[in-house]
Each structure stands twice: as structure tokens, then as C-alpha cells.
Amino acid sequence: MRKSIATVCLSGTLEEKLTAIAAAGFDGVEIFENDLLASPLSPERIRDRAAELGLTIDLFQPFRDAEAVPEDLLARTLRRAEKKFAVMERLGADLMLVCSSVSPAALDDDALAAEQLRLLAERAAAHGIRIAYEALAWGRHVNTYDHAWRIVRQADHPALGICLDSFHILSRGSDPKGIEEIPGEKIFFLQLADAPLMAMDVLQWSRHYRCFPGQGGLDVAGLLEHVLRTGYDGPLSLEVFNDVFRQGDTARTAVDALRSLIALEEAAGRTDLPAPVVPTGFAFAELASTGPELPALLTELGFARTGRHHSKPVELWEQGDARIVLNSGLDATTGHPEPALAAIGLETPDPAASAGRARALLAPVLPRHRAVADAPLDAVAAPDSTELFFCRTEHPDHPSWTGDFTPRAASASPAGITHIDHVALTQPRHHFDEASLFYRAVLGLRPHESLELADPYGLLRSRAVSGADGSVRLALNVAQIRPGSGPSGSLWQHIALHSRDIVATARRLRERGASLLPIPDNYYDGLEARHELDPGLHRTLRELGLLYDRDDSGTFLHLYTAVVGRVFFEIVQRIDGYQGYGAANAPVRLAAQHARTR
Ligand SMILES: O=C(O)c1ccc(O)c(O)c1
Ligand SMILES: [Mg+2]
């Protein structure tokens, strides 16, 4: 289907927006009037520029407070409309959006609204222009799509149809099934937007928090299916008002936007993409590391240095199925302190298919030679620039990345670690919504609830994504912390390692004098109040500095190492199928980390 986007979704000048929209691969645009008014380009120049870029101008919007006005205001409304029709002719746009009136002067009179919209459509038709009438969720008298449709039907003019906007429909909790009663040819335009579920005034919600479909909590795909059943064959057009996207990188937001439409089309069964290949585990985590700190920490944690890359300054460290790759050959181009997480290897049953899916969803596919291994590895860049390698470790049907490492005799005293449980990545502030969609659409992981975690210097937003069986889990964090307030809290990344018996692991680490994060005594007093714990367990937790959580899914015990550069390790034990990440303990952890790194 044709794909469009409203210029209001993006940051920049109209010219910058058009360029980014075309470069991302959209077919058309909705021109927002404010973008036109502020542009030094004439309507003719904008028309030519859009044509040069291969974009059609699908809609001009919005025209406000047009219907059910008292008789003495009608002439003024029509005069205003004529001026807009003239601009639209110069722009080469033939569809104008009229949104339902919010004016206190508007009358609660459907017959009058229909009569005046009919008149407007008649005037528009004389210019070859059609009108799409949209119910704003906060419209004064018309605020539902079915009400807008009754008025359009009553007006009965070929140049008058309706515009459906998923936000206005779903934010009010209207049942979208009724859309199927509207003839497809009377749906002149379809605007798509999602939003996180929030209890707030609908106008503020709409103007600041809309996001691209698949990034929020509204069932936009379900709504689209109802619309498509009417036979609607106009464009799918994104209309997102979002404070963060307005500041973001224009080109990148445009690609993110198109990715959401491609995924939406797939969800509505309108396109065949390579099926998602859900990762089945972590093959490795690769850290950029030149100094002695990480080798020392890994040794304390019971890892053994088991291999050296045959041609690169890269070492493999293992314990159980947890594999850590230390790379001292990466340029420190990011300006971030080292060590830092550079890449994650994901086990997938079909690496080439994983890469094919990623490509179809516009993920930045990386050149293969950047891989740690010489064996060709398909990889994509995640939104925070971590490289994600698609691996198939030691399977007869696929070259294994481990083949590039020369085994070395290793001595280690293991501490009971079995595998990588999850990896926590810090997302750039402007790319949190992009990241949820990326992991969901590209990797087929399920996003969990978005949480807010208190940090001494601000708030951290956190959202986990995981595979159905929990074998791959990522925690995505974004710091809402004023730059420079905390030391490096907005940059921390961590690798959580699973232990089969964390009490034994913790004891062994304490005996070795491993650098673990100290937990304040007050935490244990609070814990005693929060949960009725066996006194012996409570004493053990306090003694070993272990954190504890329990919910309906099970019990969680965990601890943290000190921070080294940008990274730290967590050791976790999930008991009885615990599904969370110990979020209740995050504020204590963050405070302890800040205290140590200041
Ligand atoms: O917030 C608004 O005013 C507004 C304007 C035009 C639209 O299409 C819309 O959905 C909202
Ligand atoms: Mg709209």
C-alpha cells in the first residue's frame, strides 16, 4: 500500500523534512499548514521539490472550525477556505482535512454542520479539491468517527468524505468495528498513530505523546484491518505529534516511521516479509577493553580465558555457557569510557534469515568484516549502536564464530555461572520508542511494560524485551537525567549472568574479595517489612549483600559487581520461573553505584 507521513511528525524545516521523507522511501506527504507558512519556499517550489523527490502531496491540513458556525460567521469561513483552496492549487494538493470544530461559537446542530460542509465541498469541488472531515477526540460537538460519518452521509456530496485517525478513535475507547459500515470510497484518508496508555487529558496526550504504530499501547493494526475491510485503498499515513520526535534526527525518525508502517502492514496481513527469527539465546557479549580491569573482574567471577583470536587482539572468556569476548582492537571513537559493551551475539536458528528480516525492516545491516570472527557473520546495528551478530554456535550446518579462536589451556575456579541471563543497554534519549519497535519488529521480541525507576539524580525509564521462552532478554534503559548531574549513570550497560546457586556464588566471590557493590543496611530493614522472609535467608541476604524480589511469577536473588568504565555485571538467580528484573531494587542499586563512582 502507498505510505505517507505528515510533516508534523519530524524535526526541521519543510525542505529538510521532504528530503528525509523521500530518502526513507515514503510515497507521499501530508503538508502541515504551519510548515508551509514558515517556509521561504513558494507553494510552486514546494510542489516541484516534492515531485523531484518522487513524493505526492496527499493532504493539506488542517482547516479548523469550519462547520456548524452561526450564519454571520459563514461568509468569513468560506472566504478563509477559498484562500486555502488557492494555496492548494499552487501546491498541487487536492485533498484538504477539515477537523471538527473546537470553537465555543459552534452550534450543536448536525443538520447545520452537514449543510455547511456540503457548501464547503461544493466550493472545493470547483477547484478540483475534496474535503476529508475528521472528528477530533476533543471536538466541541463532534468527537467520534461515527458522528462525523453521520454528518458526512447527511451532507451527501461527492467531494466530501471522512478522515479516520486511529488516535482519535482508540484514545476515546470507541469500537473501531463500526468503521466497516462506512463505504470504503467515502473514507478519503487514513491517519495512523499509536500512543502509550496514559491517564491524561486527551488533547495533551495527542499533542505530545503520540508515537508510531507498534511503539505504544493502542491496537492500531486491529483498527487498520477494519478500515481495509471497507475496501479503502488510499494511503496509510502517519500523523504523530511527539515532543521527542520534533527534536530528533530527521532522517532517522523518518526511517523509524517507515519501519513502523511496514510492520503494521505485515500485522494487518497486507505484506509478506521474511518471518521473524526469534533469537534463542546469547552466543556472546563483546566488550571493548584494553586495560587490566575486566580480565581481573572476569577472573574473580570465575571465568576462564579459553581462547585467543588467531588474527585479532581478541580473547574469549567462558564459564558454563556464558561467553564474554574482550576486544582490545576497537577504536575508542565513541568518546565513552572503556570498557564498554560493543556487541552482542544472538543465537538464531537461521542467521541469514534473521539478517533478511532485519533488512526488510530497514535495520542498518553492517558489513560482515566488522565481526569479531572471520567466519562471515550477519549483523545489524541496534538503535544504541551496539552491534547485534546473528550466530549459530557450534552447529554442523553453519560455520561457528568460535572457530576463529585458538583454544588455550585455561585454569579457573568457576563460581556456578551458567549463562548470560540478560543484557541491559542504555538507549540514547531520543530513541527509546524506536528501540521498542526495533526489538519487537526486527527480532520478534515481546516488549514488556515501561517502568520508571528512581535514580538519585533523576528518573530512568526502563522497558524489557524478551523472547517467549525467556532465553533472550534485553533491558532497555533511558536516562532522564540532566547531563553532567550523575557521573556516568546515563551510560551504564550491564551483563546479567545466571547462577545456579547464587548464595554459593556470592560466598565464593566474597571469599575471593571480588569487587561487589555494597548494599546499605537500610535496604535489609525495608526488605523485612516488604516480605515475610525466613530469618535465616534474611540474615544470609544481608551478610552477602544479595538483593531480593518476589512477585506472582517467582523469586529473584541478585547482586552487582562494581562499575568498570561503562559496564558492570549482575549475577542473578531466577527461582520458580521469576520473569522480572528486580526493578523494585533498582533505586538502591543506582544510589549505591553513584556513591561509588562520584
Ligand atoms: O491536534 C490537532 O489540532 C490536530 C490537527 C489535525 C489532525 O489531523 C489531528 O489529528 C489533530
Ligand atoms: Mg489527525
Coordinates of C-alpha atoms and ligand atoms in Angstrom, one line a residue:
M1 CA 0.0 0.0 0.0
R2 CA 1.1 3.6 -0.5
K3 CA 2.7 5.1 2.5
S4 CA 2.7 8.7 3.6
I5 CA 3.6 10.8 6.6
A6 CA 2.6 14.2 7.9
T7 CA 5.4 16.8 8.0
V8 CA 4.4 17.5 11.6
C9 CA 6.0 14.1 12.7
L10 CA 9.5 15.3 12.0
S11 CA 12.1 17.8 13.1
G12 CA 13.4 20.5 10.8
T13 CA 12.4 22.8 8.0
L14 CA 9.9 21.7 5.4
E15 CA 12.7 21.2 2.9
E16 CA 14.6 19.0 5.4
K17 CA 11.5 17.1 6.2
L18 CA 10.7 16.4 2.5
T19 CA 14.2 15.3 1.8
A20 CA 14.2 12.9 4.7
I21 CA 10.8 11.5 3.9
A22 CA 11.8 10.7 0.4
A23 CA 15.1 9.3 1.4
A24 CA 13.4 6.9 3.8
G25 CA 11.2 5.6 1.0
F26 CA 7.8 7.1 1.6
D27 CA 5.4 7.7 -1.4
G28 CA 3.7 10.8 -0.2
V29 CA 3.3 13.5 2.5
E30 CA 0.6 15.4 4.3
I31 CA 1.7 19.0 4.4
F32 CA 1.0 20.7 7.7
E33 CA 0.0 24.2 7.2
N34 CA 2.4 25.6 9.8
D35 CA 5.3 24.0 7.9
L36 CA 4.2 25.8 4.8
L37 CA 3.6 29.2 6.5
A38 CA 7.1 29.1 7.9
S39 CA 8.8 28.1 4.7
P40 CA 10.6 30.5 2.5
L41 CA 9.7 28.3 -0.5
S42 CA 6.7 29.2 -2.6
P43 CA 3.9 26.7 -2.9
E44 CA 5.0 26.1 -6.5
R45 CA 8.6 25.5 -5.4
I46 CA 7.4 23.0 -2.8
R47 CA 5.2 21.2 -5.4
D48 CA 8.3 20.9 -7.7
R49 CA 10.6 19.8 -4.9
A50 CA 8.1 17.1 -3.8
A51 CA 7.8 16.0 -7.4
E52 CA 11.6 15.9 -7.8
L53 CA 11.8 13.7 -4.8
G54 CA 9.1 11.4 -6.1
L55 CA 6.6 12.4 -3.4
T56 CA 2.9 13.1 -3.9
I57 CA 1.2 15.7 -1.7
D58 CA -1.6 13.6 -0.4
L59 CA -3.2 16.0 2.0
F60 CA -3.1 19.6 3.1
Q61 CA -4.1 20.2 6.7
P62 CA -5.7 21.3 9.0
F63 CA -8.7 23.6 8.3
R64 CA -10.3 24.3 11.6
D65 CA -13.7 25.4 13.0
A66 CA -15.5 25.2 9.7
E67 CA -18.8 23.5 10.5
A68 CA -22.0 24.5 12.3
V69 CA -21.0 28.1 12.6
P70 CA -23.7 30.8 13.2
E71 CA -24.9 32.3 9.9
D72 CA -23.0 35.5 10.4
L73 CA -19.7 33.7 10.5
L74 CA -20.3 31.6 7.4
A75 CA -19.1 34.1 4.9
R76 CA -15.9 34.5 6.8
T77 CA -15.3 30.8 6.9
L78 CA -15.9 30.4 3.2
R79 CA -13.6 33.3 2.4
R80 CA -10.9 31.6 4.6
A81 CA -11.5 28.4 2.7
E82 CA -11.2 30.0 -0.7
K83 CA -7.7 31.4 0.3
K84 CA -6.6 27.8 1.3
F85 CA -8.0 26.3 -1.9
A86 CA -5.9 28.8 -3.9
V87 CA -2.8 27.8 -2.0
M88 CA -3.6 24.1 -2.5
E89 CA -3.9 24.6 -6.2
R90 CA -0.5 26.2 -6.3
L91 CA 0.8 23.3 -4.2
G92 CA -0.9 20.7 -6.4
A93 CA -2.7 19.2 -3.4
D94 CA -6.3 18.1 -4.0
L95 CA -7.4 16.9 -0.5
M96 CA -8.0 19.1 2.5
L97 CA -8.5 17.9 6.0
V98 CA -11.2 19.7 8.0
C99 CA -11.1 18.8 11.7
S100 CA -14.2 19.0 13.8
S101 CA -14.8 22.4 15.4
V102 CA -13.5 23.2 18.9
S103 CA -14.9 26.7 18.7
P104 CA -17.2 27.9 21.5
A105 CA -19.2 29.5 18.7
A106 CA -20.0 26.2 17.1
L107 CA -23.6 25.1 17.3
D108 CA -24.7 21.6 18.4
D109 CA -26.7 21.1 15.2
D110 CA -25.9 18.2 12.9
A111 CA -28.1 19.4 10.1
L112 CA -26.4 22.7 10.0
A113 CA -23.0 21.1 10.1
A114 CA -23.9 18.9 7.2
E115 CA -25.3 21.8 5.2
Q116 CA -22.2 23.9 5.7
L117 CA -19.8 21.1 5.0
R118 CA -21.8 20.4 1.8
L119 CA -21.4 24.0 0.8
L120 CA -17.6 23.8 1.6
A121 CA -17.3 20.7 -0.5
E122 CA -19.2 22.4 -3.4
R123 CA -16.7 25.3 -3.3
A124 CA -13.8 22.9 -3.0
A125 CA -15.0 20.8 -6.0
A126 CA -14.9 24.0 -8.2
H127 CA -11.1 23.9 -7.6
G128 CA -10.9 20.1 -8.1
I129 CA -10.4 19.7 -4.4
R130 CA -12.1 17.3 -2.0
I131 CA -12.7 17.6 1.7
A132 CA -11.9 14.9 4.4
Y133 CA -13.8 15.6 7.7
E134 CA -12.1 14.3 10.8
A135 CA -13.5 14.1 14.3
L136 CA -11.0 15.3 16.9
A137 CA -11.3 13.4 20.1
W138 CA -11.8 16.8 21.8
G139 CA -14.1 18.3 19.2
R140 CA -16.8 20.6 20.8
H141 CA -19.8 18.7 19.4
V142 CA -18.4 16.1 17.1
N143 CA -15.7 13.9 18.7
T144 CA -16.3 10.4 17.4
Y145 CA -15.8 9.0 14.0
D146 CA -19.4 7.6 13.8
H147 CA -20.8 11.1 14.5
A148 CA -18.5 12.6 11.8
W149 CA -19.7 9.9 9.4
R150 CA -23.4 10.6 10.1
I151 CA -22.8 14.2 9.2
V152 CA -20.9 13.4 6.0
R153 CA -23.6 10.9 5.0
Q154 CA -26.3 13.6 5.6
A155 CA -24.3 16.2 3.6
D156 CA -24.1 13.7 0.7
H157 CA -21.6 15.4 -1.6
P158 CA -19.2 13.5 -3.8
A159 CA -16.3 15.9 -2.8
L160 CA -16.9 15.3 1.0
G161 CA -15.7 12.2 2.8
I162 CA -14.2 11.4 6.1
C163 CA -10.7 11.1 7.5
L164 CA -10.2 8.4 10.1
D165 CA -7.4 9.0 12.6
S166 CA -6.5 5.9 14.8
F167 CA -5.6 8.1 17.7
H168 CA -8.9 10.0 18.0
I169 CA -10.8 6.7 17.7
L170 CA -8.8 4.5 20.0
S171 CA -7.9 7.1 22.6
R172 CA -11.6 7.6 23.4
G173 CA -12.2 3.8 23.5
S174 CA -14.6 3.9 20.5
D175 CA -15.2 0.5 19.0
P176 CA -13.4 0.5 15.6
K177 CA -15.6 -2.3 14.3
G178 CA -18.3 0.3 13.2
I179 CA -15.8 1.6 10.6
E180 CA -16.8 -1.4 8.5
E181 CA -20.2 0.2 8.0
I182 CA -18.6 3.1 6.1
P183 CA -18.3 2.6 2.3
G184 CA -14.6 2.5 1.5
E185 CA -14.9 5.2 -1.1
K186 CA -16.2 7.6 1.5
I187 CA -13.1 7.2 3.6
F188 CA -11.0 9.8 1.9
F189 CA -8.0 9.5 4.2
L190 CA -6.5 7.3 7.0
Q191 CA -4.1 8.7 9.6
L192 CA -2.3 6.3 11.8
A193 CA -0.7 7.0 15.2
D194 CA -0.2 5.0 18.4
A195 CA 0.3 6.2 21.9
P196 CA 1.5 4.9 25.2
L197 CA -1.5 4.2 27.5
M198 CA -1.7 7.1 29.9
A199 CA -4.5 8.6 32.1
M200 CA -4.4 12.1 30.9
D201 CA -6.3 14.8 29.1
V202 CA -6.8 13.6 25.6
L203 CA -5.7 16.8 23.9
Q204 CA -2.4 16.9 25.8
W205 CA -1.9 13.2 25.2
S206 CA -2.4 13.6 21.4
R207 CA -0.3 16.7 21.0
H208 CA 2.8 15.5 23.0
Y209 CA 2.8 11.7 23.3
R210 CA 1.6 10.1 20.1
C211 CA 4.1 7.6 18.6
F212 CA 4.5 5.5 15.6
P213 CA 2.3 2.4 15.4
G214 CA 3.8 -0.5 17.3
Q215 CA 5.6 1.8 19.8
G216 CA 2.6 2.4 22.1
G217 CA -0.3 0.5 23.5
L218 CA -3.2 1.1 21.0
D219 CA -4.4 -1.6 18.7
V220 CA -3.6 0.2 15.5
A221 CA -3.2 -3.0 13.5
G222 CA -6.7 -4.1 14.6
L223 CA -8.2 -0.8 13.5
L224 CA -6.4 -1.0 10.2
E225 CA -8.0 -4.4 9.5
H226 CA -11.4 -2.9 9.9
V227 CA -10.5 0.0 7.6
L228 CA -9.2 -2.3 4.9
R229 CA -12.4 -4.4 5.0
T230 CA -14.3 -1.4 3.7
G231 CA -12.2 -1.5 0.6
Y232 CA -10.2 1.7 1.5
D233 CA -7.3 1.9 -0.9
G234 CA -5.8 5.3 -0.1
P235 CA -2.5 5.8 1.6
L236 CA -1.6 4.7 5.1
S237 CA -0.4 8.0 6.6
L238 CA 1.4 8.6 9.8
E239 CA 0.4 11.6 11.8
V240 CA 2.3 11.8 15.1
F241 CA 2.7 14.8 17.4
N242 CA 5.6 13.9 19.7
D243 CA 7.8 16.2 21.7
V244 CA 10.8 13.9 21.3
F245 CA 10.5 13.2 17.5
R246 CA 10.2 17.0 17.0
Q247 CA 13.8 17.3 18.3
G248 CA 15.2 14.1 16.8
D249 CA 17.4 13.4 13.9
T250 CA 15.1 13.9 10.9
A251 CA 16.4 11.2 8.6
R252 CA 16.5 8.7 11.4
T253 CA 13.0 9.4 12.6
A254 CA 11.7 9.1 9.0
V255 CA 13.2 5.6 8.7
D256 CA 11.8 4.6 12.1
A257 CA 8.4 5.9 10.9
L258 CA 8.5 3.8 7.7
R259 CA 9.6 0.7 9.7
S260 CA 6.5 1.1 11.8
L261 CA 4.3 1.2 8.7
I262 CA 6.0 -1.9 7.2
A263 CA 5.5 -3.8 10.4
L264 CA 1.9 -2.6 10.6
E265 CA 1.2 -3.7 7.1
E266 CA 2.5 -7.1 8.0
A267 CA 0.4 -7.2 11.1
A268 CA -2.7 -6.5 9.0
G269 CA -1.7 -9.3 6.6
R270 CA -1.0 -6.9 3.7
T271 CA 2.6 -7.7 3.0
D272 CA 4.9 -10.7 3.1
L273 CA 8.1 -10.1 5.0
P274 CA 10.6 -12.7 5.8
A275 CA 9.2 -14.2 9.0
P276 CA 10.8 -13.1 12.3
V277 CA 13.5 -15.5 13.5
V278 CA 13.4 -15.1 17.3
P279 CA 16.8 -15.4 18.9
T280 CA 17.1 -18.5 21.1
G281 CA 20.0 -17.4 23.4
F282 CA 23.1 -15.3 23.8
A283 CA 26.1 -16.6 21.9
F284 CA 28.4 -13.9 23.5
A285 CA 28.8 -10.4 24.7
E286 CA 31.7 -8.5 23.3
L287 CA 33.3 -5.7 25.3
A288 CA 35.8 -3.2 24.2
S289 CA 38.5 -3.4 26.8
T290 CA 42.2 -2.5 26.8
G291 CA 43.2 -2.2 30.5
P292 CA 43.6 -5.0 33.1
E293 CA 40.3 -4.2 34.9
L294 CA 38.0 -6.5 33.0
P295 CA 40.3 -9.5 32.9
A296 CA 40.7 -9.2 36.7
L297 CA 37.0 -8.9 37.3
L298 CA 36.2 -11.8 35.0
T299 CA 38.8 -13.9 36.8
E300 CA 37.1 -13.0 40.2
L301 CA 33.8 -14.1 38.7
G302 CA 35.2 -17.5 37.8
F303 CA 35.6 -17.1 34.1
A304 CA 38.5 -18.8 32.2
R305 CA 40.4 -17.3 29.3
T306 CA 39.7 -20.1 26.9
G307 CA 40.7 -18.8 23.5
R308 CA 42.7 -16.2 21.6
H309 CA 41.6 -15.0 18.2
H310 CA 44.0 -16.1 15.5
S311 CA 44.4 -12.7 13.9
K312 CA 42.9 -10.0 16.1
P313 CA 43.6 -8.8 19.6
V314 CA 40.5 -10.5 20.9
E315 CA 40.1 -13.0 23.7
L316 CA 37.4 -15.4 24.6
W317 CA 36.4 -15.9 28.3
E318 CA 34.0 -18.7 29.3
Q319 CA 32.1 -20.1 32.2
G320 CA 29.4 -22.6 31.6
D321 CA 27.6 -21.3 28.5
A322 CA 28.4 -17.7 29.3
R323 CA 30.8 -16.3 26.8
I324 CA 32.5 -13.0 27.0
V325 CA 34.7 -11.6 24.3
L326 CA 37.2 -9.0 25.1
N327 CA 38.4 -6.9 22.2
S328 CA 41.3 -4.5 22.6
G329 CA 41.4 -3.6 19.0
L330 CA 38.3 -1.4 18.8
D331 CA 38.9 2.3 18.3
A332 CA 37.5 4.4 21.1
T333 CA 35.7 6.6 18.6
T334 CA 32.5 6.9 20.7
G335 CA 34.2 9.1 23.4
H336 CA 32.7 6.8 26.0
P337 CA 34.8 5.4 28.8
E338 CA 36.1 1.9 28.4
P339 CA 35.4 -0.9 29.0
A340 CA 32.1 -0.7 27.1
L341 CA 29.8 -3.2 25.6
A342 CA 30.3 -3.2 21.8
A343 CA 28.4 -6.2 20.5
I344 CA 26.0 -9.0 21.4
G345 CA 26.0 -12.3 19.6
L346 CA 22.5 -13.7 19.4
E347 CA 21.9 -17.4 18.8
T348 CA 19.5 -17.8 15.9
P349 CA 18.3 -21.0 14.1
D350 CA 18.9 -19.2 10.8
P351 CA 21.3 -16.3 10.8
A352 CA 20.8 -15.4 7.1
A353 CA 17.0 -15.3 7.6
S354 CA 17.5 -13.1 10.7
A355 CA 19.5 -10.7 8.6
G356 CA 16.9 -10.8 5.8
R357 CA 14.2 -9.9 8.2
A358 CA 16.3 -7.0 9.6
R359 CA 17.0 -5.7 6.1
A360 CA 13.2 -5.8 5.2
L361 CA 12.6 -3.7 8.2
L362 CA 15.2 -1.1 7.3
A363 CA 17.6 -2.1 10.1
P364 CA 21.2 -0.9 9.4
V365 CA 22.9 -4.1 8.2
L366 CA 26.6 -4.0 9.0
P367 CA 29.4 -5.0 6.7
R368 CA 30.4 -8.5 7.6
H369 CA 34.0 -7.8 8.1
R370 CA 33.3 -5.9 11.3
A371 CA 32.5 -9.1 13.0
V372 CA 34.8 -10.4 15.8
A373 CA 35.1 -13.5 13.9
D374 CA 36.5 -14.1 10.4
A375 CA 33.7 -16.6 9.7
P376 CA 31.1 -14.4 8.0
L377 CA 28.6 -13.2 10.5
D378 CA 25.4 -11.3 9.6
A379 CA 25.0 -8.3 11.8
V380 CA 22.8 -5.2 12.3
A381 CA 23.3 -2.1 14.4
A382 CA 20.8 -1.7 17.2
P383 CA 19.4 1.8 17.9
D384 CA 22.1 2.4 20.6
S385 CA 24.7 1.3 18.0
T386 CA 25.5 -1.9 19.8
E387 CA 26.3 -4.4 17.1
L388 CA 24.0 -7.5 17.0
F389 CA 25.5 -10.5 15.4
F390 CA 23.4 -13.4 14.3
C391 CA 25.2 -16.6 15.3
R392 CA 24.8 -20.3 15.3
T393 CA 27.4 -21.6 17.7
E394 CA 28.9 -25.0 17.0
H395 CA 26.2 -26.4 14.8
P396 CA 27.3 -28.8 12.0
D397 CA 25.2 -26.9 9.4
H398 CA 26.8 -23.5 10.0
P399 CA 30.3 -22.1 10.4
S400 CA 30.8 -21.2 14.1
W401 CA 32.3 -17.9 15.2
T402 CA 34.2 -19.9 17.9
G403 CA 36.3 -21.5 15.1
D404 CA 38.4 -18.3 14.8
F405 CA 39.7 -18.8 18.4
T406 CA 42.7 -20.9 19.2
P407 CA 41.9 -22.7 22.4
R408 CA 44.2 -22.2 25.2
A409 CA 44.8 -24.1 28.4
A410 CA 42.8 -22.3 31.0
S411 CA 42.8 -22.5 34.7
A412 CA 39.9 -21.1 36.5
S413 CA 37.8 -21.6 39.6
P414 CA 34.3 -21.4 38.4
A415 CA 31.6 -19.8 40.6
G416 CA 28.5 -21.5 39.4
I417 CA 27.6 -19.2 36.5
T418 CA 25.7 -21.0 33.8
H419 CA 24.8 -18.5 31.0
I420 CA 24.0 -14.9 30.2
D421 CA 20.5 -14.1 31.6
H422 CA 20.0 -10.7 30.1
V423 CA 21.9 -7.7 28.8
A424 CA 20.9 -4.1 29.8
L425 CA 21.6 -1.4 27.2
T426 CA 21.3 2.3 27.6
Q427 CA 19.3 3.9 24.9
P428 CA 20.0 7.3 23.5
R429 CA 17.4 9.7 24.9
H430 CA 15.7 10.3 21.6
H431 CA 15.5 6.7 20.5
F432 CA 13.6 4.9 23.3
D433 CA 10.4 4.4 21.2
E434 CA 12.4 3.5 18.2
A435 CA 14.2 0.8 20.3
S436 CA 10.9 -0.9 21.4
L437 CA 9.7 -1.1 17.9
F438 CA 13.1 -2.3 16.6
Y439 CA 13.4 -5.2 19.0
R440 CA 9.7 -6.2 18.5
A441 CA 9.6 -6.0 14.8
V442 CA 13.1 -6.9 13.7
L443 CA 13.9 -9.6 16.3
G444 CA 10.4 -10.7 17.2
L445 CA 10.9 -10.0 20.9
R446 CA 8.0 -9.1 23.1
P447 CA 8.1 -5.7 24.8
H448 CA 7.1 -5.6 28.5
E449 CA 5.6 -2.8 30.5
S450 CA 7.5 0.5 30.6
L451 CA 8.7 1.3 34.1
E452 CA 10.1 4.4 35.8
L453 CA 13.0 3.9 38.2
A454 CA 14.1 6.5 40.7
D455 CA 17.7 7.5 40.4
P456 CA 19.2 9.9 43.0
Y457 CA 19.8 12.3 40.1
G458 CA 16.6 11.8 38.1
L459 CA 14.5 9.1 36.6
L460 CA 15.3 6.2 34.5
R461 CA 12.8 4.8 32.1
S462 CA 13.1 1.1 31.5
R463 CA 11.5 -1.5 29.3
A464 CA 12.4 -5.1 28.9
V465 CA 12.0 -7.1 25.7
S466 CA 12.2 -10.9 25.7
G467 CA 11.6 -14.0 23.6
A468 CA 8.6 -16.1 24.5
D469 CA 10.6 -18.6 26.5
G470 CA 12.8 -16.0 28.2
S471 CA 16.0 -17.4 26.7
V472 CA 16.8 -13.9 25.3
R473 CA 16.1 -10.9 27.4
L474 CA 17.2 -7.3 27.0
A475 CA 16.6 -4.4 29.3
L476 CA 16.4 -1.1 27.6
N477 CA 17.0 1.9 29.8
V478 CA 17.0 5.5 29.0
A479 CA 18.2 8.2 31.5
Q480 CA 16.0 11.2 32.0
I481 CA 18.9 12.7 33.9
R482 CA 20.2 16.2 33.4
P483 CA 23.6 15.9 31.6
G484 CA 26.5 16.1 34.0
S485 CA 24.5 15.5 37.1
G486 CA 25.3 12.0 37.7
P487 CA 28.8 10.7 36.9
S488 CA 28.1 8.2 34.2
G489 CA 24.8 6.8 35.2
S490 CA 23.2 7.7 31.9
L491 CA 25.8 5.5 30.1
W492 CA 26.0 2.3 32.2
Q493 CA 25.4 -1.0 30.5
H494 CA 25.4 -4.4 32.1
I495 CA 25.5 -8.1 31.6
A496 CA 23.5 -10.2 33.9
L497 CA 24.9 -13.7 34.4
H498 CA 22.8 -16.6 35.8
S499 CA 24.0 -18.6 38.7
R500 CA 22.5 -22.0 39.6
D501 CA 23.1 -21.2 43.3
I502 CA 23.6 -17.6 43.9
V503 CA 24.2 -18.0 47.7
A504 CA 27.1 -20.3 47.0
T505 CA 28.3 -18.0 44.2
A506 CA 28.1 -14.9 46.4
R507 CA 30.1 -16.7 49.2
R508 CA 32.8 -17.7 46.8
L509 CA 33.1 -14.2 45.4
R510 CA 33.2 -12.7 48.9
E511 CA 36.0 -15.1 49.8
R512 CA 37.9 -14.0 46.7
G513 CA 37.5 -10.4 47.6
A514 CA 35.7 -9.7 44.4
S515 CA 34.7 -6.0 43.9
L516 CA 31.0 -6.2 44.6
L517 CA 28.6 -3.3 45.0
P518 CA 27.9 -2.7 48.7
I519 CA 24.2 -2.5 49.6
P520 CA 23.1 -0.3 52.5
D521 CA 21.8 -1.9 55.7
N522 CA 18.6 0.1 55.4
Y523 CA 17.7 -1.9 52.4
Y524 CA 17.6 -5.1 54.5
D525 CA 15.3 -3.4 57.1
G526 CA 13.0 -2.4 54.3
L527 CA 13.1 -5.8 52.8
E528 CA 12.0 -7.4 56.1
A529 CA 8.9 -5.1 56.1
R530 CA 8.1 -5.7 52.5
H531 CA 8.3 -9.5 52.6
E532 CA 7.9 -12.0 55.3
L533 CA 11.2 -13.7 54.9
D534 CA 12.7 -16.7 56.6
P535 CA 15.0 -15.2 59.2
G536 CA 17.9 -17.4 58.1
L537 CA 17.5 -16.3 54.5
H538 CA 17.2 -12.6 55.6
R539 CA 20.5 -12.9 57.5
T540 CA 22.2 -14.5 54.5
L541 CA 21.0 -11.8 52.2
R542 CA 22.3 -9.1 54.5
E543 CA 25.6 -10.9 55.1
L544 CA 26.3 -11.5 51.4
G545 CA 24.9 -8.2 50.0
L546 CA 22.2 -10.0 48.0
L547 CA 19.1 -8.3 46.7
Y548 CA 15.7 -10.0 46.8
D549 CA 12.5 -9.7 44.9
R550 CA 9.3 -11.8 44.8
D551 CA 6.2 -11.4 42.7
D552 CA 3.5 -13.7 41.2
S553 CA 5.9 -15.2 38.8
G554 CA 8.5 -16.3 41.4
T555 CA 11.5 -15.2 43.4
F556 CA 14.7 -13.4 42.3
L557 CA 18.0 -13.1 44.0
H558 CA 20.7 -10.8 42.6
L559 CA 23.9 -8.9 43.2
Y560 CA 26.1 -6.5 41.3
T561 CA 29.8 -6.0 40.7
A562 CA 31.4 -2.6 40.9
V563 CA 31.3 -0.5 37.7
V564 CA 34.3 -0.7 35.4
G565 CA 34.3 2.0 32.7
R566 CA 30.7 1.9 31.3
V567 CA 29.9 -1.6 32.4
F568 CA 29.2 -3.8 35.3
F569 CA 28.0 -7.4 35.8
E570 CA 25.0 -8.6 37.7
I571 CA 24.6 -12.1 38.9
V572 CA 21.1 -13.4 39.2
Q573 CA 19.1 -16.5 40.1
R574 CA 15.6 -16.9 38.9
I575 CA 13.6 -19.2 41.2
D576 CA 10.3 -20.8 40.3
G577 CA 10.1 -19.1 36.9
Y578 CA 10.5 -15.4 38.0
Q579 CA 10.1 -13.2 34.9
G580 CA 11.1 -9.8 36.1
Y581 CA 14.4 -7.9 36.5
G582 CA 14.3 -6.8 40.2
A583 CA 13.0 -3.4 39.3
A584 CA 12.0 -2.8 42.9
N585 CA 15.7 -2.8 43.8
A586 CA 17.0 -0.6 41.0
P587 CA 16.8 2.7 43.0
V588 CA 19.0 1.1 45.7
R589 CA 21.4 -0.2 43.1
L590 CA 21.6 3.2 41.3
A591 CA 22.2 5.1 44.5
A592 CA 25.0 2.7 45.5
Q593 CA 26.6 3.0 42.1
H594 CA 26.5 6.7 42.1
A595 CA 28.0 6.8 45.6
R596 CA 30.9 4.6 44.4
T597 CA 31.7 6.4 41.1
R598 CA 31.5 10.0 42.2
Ligands
LIG1 O1 -4.2 18.4 17.4 C1 -4.8 18.9 16.4 O2 -5.2 20.0 16.4 C2 -4.9 18.0 15.2 C3 -5.0 18.6 13.9 C4 -5.1 17.8 12.8 C5 -5.3 16.4 13.0 O3 -5.4 15.6 11.9 C6 -5.3 15.9 14.2 O4 -5.4 14.6 14.4 C7 -5.1 16.7 15.3
MG2 MG -5.5 13.5 12.5

